[in-house]
């Protein structure tokens, strides 16, 4: 590791100014739980680390009638300890509450999880299925990018030098909807997903038919993947074992995993199918209340 | 003549559970570990490591690193003293200084990925790391071998050109086979020919690591007087001194080793790694040098236990009596010879009485780190093979596998696979305890939908070593006693030592203040390993305490003006044989010593044969998700003969800890090697050891068959419990899914494959 300056600006503009000054030798730090690990492993040589936790806007967490706004620096525990979020955004809580253990969750947040862009990031699939949008600030203003387009490769995102993620905006889910996320890990905690699946379903008022669905897959491609065809296949179908099994099988096809030390292609495809079935059922249960 | 002891039961201190003497310092973070070492003028050392598993070093250019500001010294293989090829016993495994030196720093060839090729000392860690990146090494990359089958092929790349292998007594050259040994008894072929039931299977296991939390470290100062002071995390200050002196080619008295607290070792901290390098860097820089290993290097370059290929064949008669067995055992040694095939041969058949047996063992070099002892080195591997084969034999013949184990259990007089005859052992008692245990007699319970359950049992064995230990005692005027002993404390041994002394002196465990001595404050003591510490060092403490009683009798004799032969000692009270009412307690006497001849000290030292054979049987209940292949351990019980449990909580801790490491080895742990000889998972994230969330509470049943070789009946307990878990889980998985696995790890991926 290389000695670096620690900067803790109080505003978005100041943060962007420092980032622009150092170019790719500076990085924002939210919880630091990815950043410090990578810095120590010499993935980057940094001259400055820009702590974003003193910028009020980035620490804001608010639940309103039109949706949920998660500041880029908000730690996971604030998300899963908020009763309104637990009630209305259970799929996001599923992700936030399995990232690391209690120490990690006290520092790390969904913003850092998204910007880190790991294919296995447990916070990302839930955000994708809820149709969340990333708000990004730069010296030329604010822009919005759907979370499903945010990651462009392993550890790669749409962010450019001088960009700062401000918040993640999650639209308020409609009535009769539900969502869930899970991952398969060989151990029971503190592990990296061999495969992960997030599901959001919108049922009709009878609760017996799918109106729409969004399904996203983790650890089975270079980025978390929105399996759009799989989700769309459920629209208009009745909720039954057959329709769920058919979607699970489509999810298997949508997965494009590799074989590595964490699992084989065959195992990961199998897991995607199994977890998709399980998560559709859980999302349906939640949608029915 | 070996002294033997009658079992006792009326103990005051033995068998209680006092709080450990080092507890407060450990809980509050005040205990000093290697990473905490600070000395005036301290600088940092780091290694430059080979990115290749097998390569010739064409050239090393260190000039850019040496020219950097803040760099004090750079060394390469050329700076290593040329140690002669000489085998020295380290208690749990041998060391050859030539190979040991070569393992720490490559000469003209690198033999495993991460093999140090240079080391740098600089003003701080980051400067040293930056300088390390400026060292340029030109390699000629060679093909590598990472398993025993490839390593023994005709055209295999040869690791050590000058190795002379020993093939049943014949010298062989141009080979990766360091040794081939055989033990054969009875008429094996004849017994198989007449056997009613036979089974023959092959088993394969990947290397696994001890996984201690604290990485290897060393701080060294080579001073102007040519004295070398070393502070380190080690399982034995004296064996560390032997190694350091041997590698540096200096007299042992030139080296002083101060052992610091240990954050885990499990055998892996018996060999030295950084100590000699830090010393040479210190000599060059004239400053104290500290080195702390990074986690990836801990995995890639220190201590794994051998990966293995094993073929077991068993024969039994129609009545369920084992009659014949053969075992062919190939172990990976890593980059230097020494793969623990000796212990494997001692352990493979130990739980059973079998008249006709053969064992062949091969010690095979591969381009992986040199193996180090890991809790019963060699025994878990052969237990996996043997105990799986026993169950499969029983399945095929329709026999109850517990009853079969009872009927064939070894006992006093049984011949072990290497020829040794057992004295009093507890295998049968353990199996009987399994039969009456709550776990064995409770139903397995129904699995939830989509899951399946199974129960498995397996035996395990470790022989437990004795060797040398020393202890010193000194009485304080307030009636307490200072104890200095030579065993570095990994699992609470300080307290067990103090309890030995307290029991003899009739005082409380906390009236004894135990200290682990450095190599200049206590007599020679062997490693904390081989399950010997409570047995042998405890014995030395017991001797020292008895010697102290003799010293104190002299003082009482002065006080009462009588002959010391006329002084009695019982339960902490001295009395006159002539006048029974004339008594003085230990504490009161301690306060009077200034007028009775001054300080009262004593010493005790031992050199013992064996710590008594250790047998255990485990019961494992697993639940498997049939869609994902994931295994949960839902109930687990360790039954073991522990001799006498001096501090039952620490004995339980050993049984549980061993079981947990075995469970990790069974289910997920492995060196995941890439084709080019790199380990892909050299981090705690991807080297998956179980966490508390992956385990049920491990129940323990301590069977106490006192060991006649120890005054309180202590038997070694720490290693046996890592042996049964792998086969117990394999047997449970078989019952759950109907398919048997012959390879570790038995992870979700392999179970899914088996379910297909
Ligand atoms: C022990 C341990 C266990 C873990 N377990 C899990 C797990 O189970 N699941 C999982 O998904 N992850 C896990 N992680 C990884 C990590 O904790 C998560 O990815 C976490 O969400 C990262 O958040 P953070 O706030 O710490 O991010 P940081 O480390 O602060 O940042 C991560 C990346 O995002 C960038 N960044 C941060 N904020 C911004 C911003 N506002 N704008 C632009 N870029 C920004 C940083 O520069 C960096 O590149 C674990 C890590 C550890 C150490």
PDB file of N, CA, C and O and ligand atoms in Angstrom, chain A residues 19 27-38 44 52-53 58 72-74 76 98-101 104 107-118 120-123 150 159 163-166 183 190-193, chain B residues 685, ligand 1:
ATOM      1  N   UNK A  19     -11.764  15.022  -6.260  1.00  0.00           N
ATOM      2  CA  UNK A  19     -11.684  13.882  -7.182  1.00  0.00           C
ATOM      3  C   UNK A  19     -11.106  14.318  -8.524  1.00  0.00           C
ATOM      4  O   UNK A  19     -10.257  13.623  -9.098  1.00  0.00           O
ATOM      5  N   UNK A  27     -10.178   8.231  -4.881  1.00  0.00           N
ATOM      6  CA  UNK A  27     -11.457   7.517  -4.938  1.00  0.00           C
ATOM      7  C   UNK A  27     -12.319   7.921  -3.764  1.00  0.00           C
ATOM      8  O   UNK A  27     -11.813   8.154  -2.674  1.00  0.00           O
ATOM      9  N   UNK A  28     -13.666   7.968  -4.014  1.00  0.00           N
ATOM     10  CA  UNK A  28     -14.562   8.198  -2.890  1.00  0.00           C
ATOM     11  C   UNK A  28     -14.552   6.977  -1.980  1.00  0.00           C
ATOM     12  O   UNK A  28     -14.371   5.847  -2.444  1.00  0.00           O
ATOM     13  N   UNK A  29     -14.765   7.218  -0.693  1.00  0.00           N
ATOM     14  CA  UNK A  29     -14.879   6.114   0.255  1.00  0.00           C
ATOM     15  C   UNK A  29     -16.186   6.253   1.017  1.00  0.00           C
ATOM     16  O   UNK A  29     -16.456   7.285   1.617  1.00  0.00           O
ATOM     17  N   UNK A  30     -17.005   5.209   0.950  1.00  0.00           N
ATOM     18  CA  UNK A  30     -18.214   5.175   1.767  1.00  0.00           C
ATOM     19  C   UNK A  30     -17.849   4.412   3.045  1.00  0.00           C
ATOM     20  O   UNK A  30     -17.218   4.962   3.936  1.00  0.00           O
ATOM     21  N   UNK A  31     -18.190   3.129   3.129  1.00  0.00           N
ATOM     22  CA  UNK A  31     -17.801   2.357   4.316  1.00  0.00           C
ATOM     23  C   UNK A  31     -16.336   1.956   4.285  1.00  0.00           C
ATOM     24  O   UNK A  31     -15.737   1.635   5.305  1.00  0.00           O
ATOM     25  N   UNK A  32     -15.765   1.926   3.091  1.00  0.00           N
ATOM     26  CA  UNK A  32     -14.361   1.543   2.960  1.00  0.00           C
ATOM     27  C   UNK A  32     -14.118   0.042   2.990  1.00  0.00           C
ATOM     28  O   UNK A  32     -12.974  -0.399   2.934  1.00  0.00           O
ATOM     29  N   UNK A  33     -15.174  -0.745   3.050  1.00  0.00           N
ATOM     30  CA  UNK A  33     -14.981  -2.187   3.247  1.00  0.00           C
ATOM     31  C   UNK A  33     -14.533  -2.904   1.973  1.00  0.00           C
ATOM     32  O   UNK A  33     -14.012  -4.010   2.049  1.00  0.00           O
ATOM     33  N   UNK A  34     -14.741  -2.310   0.846  1.00  0.00           N
ATOM     34  CA  UNK A  34     -14.110  -2.796  -0.386  1.00  0.00           C
ATOM     35  C   UNK A  34     -12.852  -1.987  -0.661  1.00  0.00           C
ATOM     36  O   UNK A  34     -11.803  -2.532  -0.994  1.00  0.00           O
ATOM     37  N   UNK A  35     -12.978  -0.680  -0.511  1.00  0.00           N
ATOM     38  CA  UNK A  35     -11.894   0.222  -0.899  1.00  0.00           C
ATOM     39  C   UNK A  35     -10.593  -0.082  -0.151  1.00  0.00           C
ATOM     40  O   UNK A  35      -9.528  -0.188  -0.761  1.00  0.00           O
ATOM     41  N   UNK A  36     -10.677  -0.229   1.159  1.00  0.00           N
ATOM     42  CA  UNK A  36      -9.440  -0.421   1.926  1.00  0.00           C
ATOM     43  C   UNK A  36      -8.820  -1.785   1.646  1.00  0.00           C
ATOM     44  O   UNK A  36      -7.595  -1.918   1.609  1.00  0.00           O
ATOM     45  N   UNK A  37      -9.671  -2.771   1.428  1.00  0.00           N
ATOM     46  CA  UNK A  37      -9.159  -4.102   1.104  1.00  0.00           C
ATOM     47  C   UNK A  37      -8.392  -4.037  -0.215  1.00  0.00           C
ATOM     48  O   UNK A  37      -7.281  -4.565  -0.353  1.00  0.00           O
ATOM     49  N   UNK A  38      -8.980  -3.343  -1.197  1.00  0.00           N
ATOM     50  CA  UNK A  38      -8.324  -3.262  -2.512  1.00  0.00           C
ATOM     51  C   UNK A  38      -7.062  -2.410  -2.452  1.00  0.00           C
ATOM     52  O   UNK A  38      -6.073  -2.720  -3.122  1.00  0.00           O
ATOM     53  N   UNK A  44      -5.175  -0.550  -6.509  1.00  0.00           N
ATOM     54  CA  UNK A  44      -4.976   0.826  -6.953  1.00  0.00           C
ATOM     55  C   UNK A  44      -3.808   1.419  -6.196  1.00  0.00           C
ATOM     56  O   UNK A  44      -3.530   1.022  -5.087  1.00  0.00           O
ATOM     57  N   UNK A  52     -16.904  10.197   2.125  1.00  0.00           N
ATOM     58  CA  UNK A  52     -18.153  10.894   1.773  1.00  0.00           C
ATOM     59  C   UNK A  52     -19.139  10.956   2.943  1.00  0.00           C
ATOM     60  O   UNK A  52     -20.236  11.490   2.813  1.00  0.00           O
ATOM     61  N   UNK A  53     -18.723  10.428   4.088  1.00  0.00           N
ATOM     62  CA  UNK A  53     -19.700  10.315   5.181  1.00  0.00           C
ATOM     63  C   UNK A  53     -19.947  11.631   5.924  1.00  0.00           C
ATOM     64  O   UNK A  53     -20.740  11.669   6.852  1.00  0.00           O
ATOM     65  N   UNK A  58     -25.413  12.828   1.153  1.00  0.00           N
ATOM     66  CA  UNK A  58     -25.069  11.428   0.873  1.00  0.00           C
ATOM     67  C   UNK A  58     -25.383  10.502   2.050  1.00  0.00           C
ATOM     68  O   UNK A  58     -25.292   9.296   1.925  1.00  0.00           O
ATOM     69  N   UNK A  72     -25.709   7.715  -0.802  1.00  0.00           N
ATOM     70  CA  UNK A  72     -24.616   6.815  -1.199  1.00  0.00           C
ATOM     71  C   UNK A  72     -23.775   6.359  -0.016  1.00  0.00           C
ATOM     72  O   UNK A  72     -23.106   5.333  -0.090  1.00  0.00           O
ATOM     73  N   UNK A  73     -23.823   7.095   1.095  1.00  0.00           N
ATOM     74  CA  UNK A  73     -22.978   6.715   2.236  1.00  0.00           C
ATOM     75  C   UNK A  73     -23.741   6.035   3.359  1.00  0.00           C
ATOM     76  O   UNK A  73     -23.158   5.725   4.401  1.00  0.00           O
ATOM     77  N   UNK A  74     -25.038   5.807   3.168  1.00  0.00           N
ATOM     78  CA  UNK A  74     -25.861   5.228   4.247  1.00  0.00           C
ATOM     79  C   UNK A  74     -25.474   3.770   4.494  1.00  0.00           C
ATOM     80  O   UNK A  74     -25.473   2.969   3.562  1.00  0.00           O
ATOM     81  N   UNK A  76     -25.642  -0.178   5.740  1.00  0.00           N
ATOM     82  CA  UNK A  76     -26.681  -1.204   5.609  1.00  0.00           C
ATOM     83  C   UNK A  76     -27.605  -1.267   6.824  1.00  0.00           C
ATOM     84  O   UNK A  76     -28.813  -1.448   6.696  1.00  0.00           O
ATOM     85  N   UNK A  98     -27.510  -9.197   4.464  1.00  0.00           N
ATOM     86  CA  UNK A  98     -26.559 -10.321   4.347  1.00  0.00           C
ATOM     87  C   UNK A  98     -25.186  -9.874   3.853  1.00  0.00           C
ATOM     88  O   UNK A  98     -24.290 -10.698   3.674  1.00  0.00           O
ATOM     89  N   UNK A  99     -25.006  -8.569   3.646  1.00  0.00           N
ATOM     90  CA  UNK A  99     -23.674  -8.108   3.241  1.00  0.00           C
ATOM     91  C   UNK A  99     -22.767  -8.152   4.466  1.00  0.00           C
ATOM     92  O   UNK A  99     -22.928  -7.381   5.395  1.00  0.00           O
ATOM     93  N   UNK A 100     -21.833  -9.075   4.489  1.00  0.00           N
ATOM     94  CA  UNK A 100     -20.909  -9.203   5.606  1.00  0.00           C
ATOM     95  C   UNK A 100     -21.629  -9.497   6.908  1.00  0.00           C
ATOM     96  O   UNK A 100     -22.754  -9.988   6.922  1.00  0.00           O
ATOM     97  N   UNK A 101     -20.959  -9.201   8.003  1.00  0.00           N
ATOM     98  CA  UNK A 101     -21.549  -9.375   9.328  1.00  0.00           C
ATOM     99  C   UNK A 101     -21.861  -8.022   9.929  1.00  0.00           C
ATOM    100  O   UNK A 101     -21.839  -6.999   9.237  1.00  0.00           O
ATOM    101  N   UNK A 104     -19.337  -5.131   9.376  1.00  0.00           N
ATOM    102  CA  UNK A 104     -19.344  -4.639   7.999  1.00  0.00           C
ATOM    103  C   UNK A 104     -20.602  -3.797   7.772  1.00  0.00           C
ATOM    104  O   UNK A 104     -20.544  -2.696   7.204  1.00  0.00           O
ATOM    105  N   UNK A 107     -20.714  -0.118   8.677  1.00  0.00           N
ATOM    106  CA  UNK A 107     -19.938   0.826   7.855  1.00  0.00           C
ATOM    107  C   UNK A 107     -20.404   0.786   6.401  1.00  0.00           C
ATOM    108  O   UNK A 107     -20.586   1.822   5.776  1.00  0.00           O
ATOM    109  N   UNK A 108     -20.560  -0.405   5.877  1.00  0.00           N
ATOM    110  CA  UNK A 108     -20.773  -0.573   4.441  1.00  0.00           C
ATOM    111  C   UNK A 108     -22.219  -0.287   4.057  1.00  0.00           C
ATOM    112  O   UNK A 108     -23.134  -0.492   4.848  1.00  0.00           O
ATOM    113  N   UNK A 109     -22.404   0.176   2.821  1.00  0.00           N
ATOM    114  CA  UNK A 109     -23.752   0.480   2.363  1.00  0.00           C
ATOM    115  C   UNK A 109     -24.022  -0.021   0.956  1.00  0.00           C
ATOM    116  O   UNK A 109     -23.151  -0.595   0.289  1.00  0.00           O
ATOM    117  N   UNK A 110     -25.251   0.235   0.508  1.00  0.00           N
ATOM    118  CA  UNK A 110     -25.650  -0.191  -0.830  1.00  0.00           C
ATOM    119  C   UNK A 110     -24.958   0.639  -1.899  1.00  0.00           C
ATOM    120  O   UNK A 110     -24.674   0.154  -2.995  1.00  0.00           O
ATOM    121  N   UNK A 111     -24.666   1.906  -1.590  1.00  0.00           N
ATOM    122  CA  UNK A 111     -23.959   2.760  -2.559  1.00  0.00           C
ATOM    123  C   UNK A 111     -22.596   2.190  -2.884  1.00  0.00           C
ATOM    124  O   UNK A 111     -22.216   2.046  -4.052  1.00  0.00           O
ATOM    125  N   UNK A 112     -21.850   1.842  -1.848  1.00  0.00           N
ATOM    126  CA  UNK A 112     -20.522   1.259  -2.053  1.00  0.00           C
ATOM    127  C   UNK A 112     -20.624  -0.079  -2.752  1.00  0.00           C
ATOM    128  O   UNK A 112     -19.815  -0.407  -3.622  1.00  0.00           O
ATOM    129  N   UNK A 113     -21.637  -0.843  -2.398  1.00  0.00           N
ATOM    130  CA  UNK A 113     -21.833  -2.151  -3.019  1.00  0.00           C
ATOM    131  C   UNK A 113     -22.043  -1.994  -4.522  1.00  0.00           C
ATOM    132  O   UNK A 113     -21.448  -2.716  -5.325  1.00  0.00           O
ATOM    133  N   UNK A 114     -22.855  -1.002  -4.882  1.00  0.00           N
ATOM    134  CA  UNK A 114     -23.145  -0.759  -6.302  1.00  0.00           C
ATOM    135  C   UNK A 114     -21.893  -0.253  -7.030  1.00  0.00           C
ATOM    136  O   UNK A 114     -21.540  -0.767  -8.092  1.00  0.00           O
ATOM    137  N   UNK A 115     -21.219   0.736  -6.446  1.00  0.00           N
ATOM    138  CA  UNK A 115     -20.053   1.314  -7.124  1.00  0.00           C
ATOM    139  C   UNK A 115     -18.910   0.307  -7.224  1.00  0.00           C
ATOM    140  O   UNK A 115     -18.076   0.398  -8.120  1.00  0.00           O
ATOM    141  N   UNK A 116     -18.851  -0.624  -6.305  1.00  0.00           N
ATOM    142  CA  UNK A 116     -17.803  -1.643  -6.357  1.00  0.00           C
ATOM    143  C   UNK A 116     -18.024  -2.612  -7.522  1.00  0.00           C
ATOM    144  O   UNK A 116     -17.090  -3.214  -8.034  1.00  0.00           O
ATOM    145  N   UNK A 117     -19.298  -2.741  -7.929  1.00  0.00           N
ATOM    146  CA  UNK A 117     -19.654  -3.485  -9.141  1.00  0.00           C
ATOM    147  C   UNK A 117     -19.136  -4.914  -9.194  1.00  0.00           C
ATOM    148  O   UNK A 117     -18.678  -5.384 -10.238  1.00  0.00           O
ATOM    149  N   UNK A 118     -19.192  -5.604  -8.062  1.00  0.00           N
ATOM    150  CA  UNK A 118     -18.856  -7.031  -8.102  1.00  0.00           C
ATOM    151  C   UNK A 118     -20.035  -7.785  -8.706  1.00  0.00           C
ATOM    152  O   UNK A 118     -21.179  -7.477  -8.394  1.00  0.00           O
ATOM    153  N   UNK A 120     -21.033 -10.399  -7.807  1.00  0.00           N
ATOM    154  CA  UNK A 120     -21.667 -11.062  -6.669  1.00  0.00           C
ATOM    155  C   UNK A 120     -22.299 -10.083  -5.688  1.00  0.00           C
ATOM    156  O   UNK A 120     -22.811 -10.503  -4.666  1.00  0.00           O
ATOM    157  N   UNK A 121     -22.225  -8.772  -5.958  1.00  0.00           N
ATOM    158  CA  UNK A 121     -22.706  -7.778  -4.993  1.00  0.00           C
ATOM    159  C   UNK A 121     -24.146  -8.072  -4.574  1.00  0.00           C
ATOM    160  O   UNK A 121     -25.062  -8.069  -5.399  1.00  0.00           O
ATOM    161  N   UNK A 122     -24.351  -8.314  -3.292  1.00  0.00           N
ATOM    162  CA  UNK A 122     -25.678  -8.751  -2.838  1.00  0.00           C
ATOM    163  C   UNK A 122     -26.696  -7.626  -2.806  1.00  0.00           C
ATOM    164  O   UNK A 122     -27.894  -7.890  -2.709  1.00  0.00           O
ATOM    165  N   UNK A 123     -26.222  -6.379  -2.855  1.00  0.00           N
ATOM    166  CA  UNK A 123     -27.177  -5.275  -2.823  1.00  0.00           C
ATOM    167  C   UNK A 123     -27.720  -4.918  -4.192  1.00  0.00           C
ATOM    168  O   UNK A 123     -28.722  -4.189  -4.314  1.00  0.00           O
ATOM    169  N   UNK A 150     -25.884   0.317 -14.660  1.00  0.00           N
ATOM    170  CA  UNK A 150     -24.797   0.989 -13.928  1.00  0.00           C
ATOM    171  C   UNK A 150     -23.482   0.223 -14.015  1.00  0.00           C
ATOM    172  O   UNK A 150     -22.422   0.798 -14.247  1.00  0.00           O
ATOM    173  N   UNK A 159     -19.434   5.173 -14.048  1.00  0.00           N
ATOM    174  CA  UNK A 159     -18.817   6.346 -13.402  1.00  0.00           C
ATOM    175  C   UNK A 159     -17.518   6.717 -14.099  1.00  0.00           C
ATOM    176  O   UNK A 159     -16.723   5.851 -14.451  1.00  0.00           O
ATOM    177  N   UNK A 163     -16.842  11.698 -11.047  1.00  0.00           N
ATOM    178  CA  UNK A 163     -18.253  11.382 -10.774  1.00  0.00           C
ATOM    179  C   UNK A 163     -18.417  10.938  -9.324  1.00  0.00           C
ATOM    180  O   UNK A 163     -17.561  10.237  -8.778  1.00  0.00           O
ATOM    181  N   UNK A 164     -19.558  11.312  -8.761  1.00  0.00           N
ATOM    182  CA  UNK A 164     -19.857  10.905  -7.400  1.00  0.00           C
ATOM    183  C   UNK A 164     -21.299  10.402  -7.351  1.00  0.00           C
ATOM    184  O   UNK A 164     -22.228  11.110  -7.760  1.00  0.00           O
ATOM    185  N   UNK A 165     -21.477   9.190  -6.875  1.00  0.00           N
ATOM    186  CA  UNK A 165     -22.841   8.694  -6.666  1.00  0.00           C
ATOM    187  C   UNK A 165     -23.419   9.456  -5.480  1.00  0.00           C
ATOM    188  O   UNK A 165     -22.805   9.499  -4.412  1.00  0.00           O
ATOM    189  N   UNK A 166     -24.586  10.072  -5.668  1.00  0.00           N
ATOM    190  CA  UNK A 166     -25.205  10.838  -4.588  1.00  0.00           C
ATOM    191  C   UNK A 166     -26.213   9.972  -3.848  1.00  0.00           C
ATOM    192  O   UNK A 166     -26.197   9.883  -2.626  1.00  0.00           O
ATOM    193  N   UNK A 183     -29.074 -15.708  -1.931  1.00  0.00           N
ATOM    194  CA  UNK A 183     -27.865 -16.162  -2.620  1.00  0.00           C
ATOM    195  C   UNK A 183     -27.544 -17.546  -2.118  1.00  0.00           C
ATOM    196  O   UNK A 183     -27.981 -17.934  -1.026  1.00  0.00           O
ATOM    197  N   UNK A 190     -20.823 -14.646   5.919  1.00  0.00           N
ATOM    198  CA  UNK A 190     -19.466 -14.209   5.617  1.00  0.00           C
ATOM    199  C   UNK A 190     -18.911 -14.970   4.416  1.00  0.00           C
ATOM    200  O   UNK A 190     -17.855 -15.578   4.473  1.00  0.00           O
ATOM    201  N   UNK A 191     -19.655 -14.950   3.335  1.00  0.00           N
ATOM    202  CA  UNK A 191     -19.194 -15.691   2.179  1.00  0.00           C
ATOM    203  C   UNK A 191     -19.642 -14.948   0.920  1.00  0.00           C
ATOM    204  O   UNK A 191     -20.465 -14.039   0.991  1.00  0.00           O
ATOM    205  N   UNK A 192     -19.111 -15.365  -0.195  1.00  0.00           N
ATOM    206  CA  UNK A 192     -19.402 -14.666  -1.443  1.00  0.00           C
ATOM    207  C   UNK A 192     -20.335 -15.544  -2.279  1.00  0.00           C
ATOM    208  O   UNK A 192     -20.154 -16.755  -2.352  1.00  0.00           O
ATOM    209  N   UNK A 193     -21.327 -14.922  -2.885  1.00  0.00           N
ATOM    210  CA  UNK A 193     -22.364 -15.686  -3.565  1.00  0.00           C
ATOM    211  C   UNK A 193     -21.787 -16.547  -4.692  1.00  0.00           C
ATOM    212  O   UNK A 193     -21.049 -16.066  -5.543  1.00  0.00           O
TER     213      UNK A 193
ATOM    214  N   UNK B 685     -11.572 -15.568   2.595  1.00  0.00           N
ATOM    215  CA  UNK B 685     -12.863 -15.499   1.909  1.00  0.00           C
ATOM    216  C   UNK B 685     -13.105 -16.777   1.115  1.00  0.00           C
ATOM    217  O   UNK B 685     -14.186 -17.367   1.185  1.00  0.00           O
TER     218      UNK B 685
HETATM  219  C1  LIG C   1     -15.595  -9.234   5.729  1.00  0.00           C
HETATM  220  C2  LIG C   1     -16.333  -8.750   4.523  1.00  0.00           C
HETATM  221  C3  LIG C   1     -17.501  -9.380   4.173  1.00  0.00           C
HETATM  222  C4  LIG C   1     -18.215  -8.945   3.053  1.00  0.00           C
HETATM  223  N1  LIG C   1     -19.372  -9.588   2.726  1.00  0.00           N
HETATM  224  C5  LIG C   1     -20.065  -9.198   1.630  1.00  0.00           C
HETATM  225  C6  LIG C   1     -21.262  -9.852   1.248  1.00  0.00           C
HETATM  226  O1  LIG C   1     -21.708 -10.776   1.931  1.00  0.00           O
HETATM  227  N2  LIG C   1     -21.905  -9.436   0.141  1.00  0.00           N
HETATM  228  C7  LIG C   1     -21.435  -8.398  -0.611  1.00  0.00           C
HETATM  229  O2  LIG C   1     -22.063  -8.063  -1.611  1.00  0.00           O
HETATM  230  N3  LIG C   1     -20.302  -7.765  -0.275  1.00  0.00           N
HETATM  231  C8  LIG C   1     -19.611  -8.116   0.813  1.00  0.00           C
HETATM  232  N4  LIG C   1     -18.448  -7.484   1.154  1.00  0.00           N
HETATM  233  C9  LIG C   1     -17.946  -6.398   0.298  1.00  0.00           C
HETATM  234  C10 LIG C   1     -18.352  -4.987   0.774  1.00  0.00           C
HETATM  235  O3  LIG C   1     -18.531  -4.950   2.157  1.00  0.00           O
HETATM  236  C11 LIG C   1     -19.634  -4.522   0.120  1.00  0.00           C
HETATM  237  O4  LIG C   1     -19.491  -4.488  -1.273  1.00  0.00           O
HETATM  238  C12 LIG C   1     -20.080  -3.156   0.647  1.00  0.00           C
HETATM  239  O5  LIG C   1     -21.401  -2.928   0.283  1.00  0.00           O
HETATM  240  C13 LIG C   1     -19.237  -2.009   0.124  1.00  0.00           C
HETATM  241  O6  LIG C   1     -19.711  -0.809   0.670  1.00  0.00           O
HETATM  242  P1  LIG C   1     -18.780   0.313   1.302  1.00  0.00           P
HETATM  243  O7  LIG C   1     -19.690   1.372   1.777  1.00  0.00           O
HETATM  244  O8  LIG C   1     -17.879  -0.238   2.330  1.00  0.00           O
HETATM  245  O9  LIG C   1     -17.963   0.723   0.012  1.00  0.00           O
HETATM  246  P2  LIG C   1     -16.477   1.320  -0.176  1.00  0.00           P
HETATM  247  O10 LIG C   1     -15.476   0.283   0.106  1.00  0.00           O
HETATM  248  O11 LIG C   1     -16.357   2.586   0.592  1.00  0.00           O
HETATM  249  O12 LIG C   1     -16.518   1.636  -1.682  1.00  0.00           O
HETATM  250  C14 LIG C   1     -16.607   0.625  -2.667  1.00  0.00           C
HETATM  251  C15 LIG C   1     -16.280   1.197  -4.029  1.00  0.00           C
HETATM  252  O13 LIG C   1     -17.216   2.175  -4.388  1.00  0.00           O
HETATM  253  C16 LIG C   1     -16.611   3.426  -4.595  1.00  0.00           C
HETATM  254  N5  LIG C   1     -17.509   4.423  -4.030  1.00  0.00           N
HETATM  255  C17 LIG C   1     -17.979   4.457  -2.756  1.00  0.00           C
HETATM  256  N6  LIG C   1     -18.829   5.479  -2.630  1.00  0.00           N
HETATM  257  C18 LIG C   1     -18.916   6.094  -3.826  1.00  0.00           C
HETATM  258  C19 LIG C   1     -19.645   7.209  -4.314  1.00  0.00           C
HETATM  259  N7  LIG C   1     -20.469   7.904  -3.539  1.00  0.00           N
HETATM  260  N8  LIG C   1     -19.506   7.553  -5.602  1.00  0.00           N
HETATM  261  C20 LIG C   1     -18.670   6.863  -6.415  1.00  0.00           C
HETATM  262  N9  LIG C   1     -17.964   5.808  -6.018  1.00  0.00           N
HETATM  263  C21 LIG C   1     -18.089   5.431  -4.728  1.00  0.00           C
HETATM  264  C22 LIG C   1     -15.291   3.347  -3.885  1.00  0.00           C
HETATM  265  O14 LIG C   1     -14.339   4.228  -4.441  1.00  0.00           O
HETATM  266  C23 LIG C   1     -14.943   1.910  -4.095  1.00  0.00           C
HETATM  267  O15 LIG C   1     -14.409   1.710  -5.369  1.00  0.00           O
HETATM  268  C24 LIG C   1     -17.729  -7.869   2.274  1.00  0.00           C
HETATM  269  C25 LIG C   1     -16.540  -7.248   2.647  1.00  0.00           C
HETATM  270  C26 LIG C   1     -15.850  -7.662   3.761  1.00  0.00           C
HETATM  271  C27 LIG C   1     -14.578  -6.969   4.138  1.00  0.00           C
END
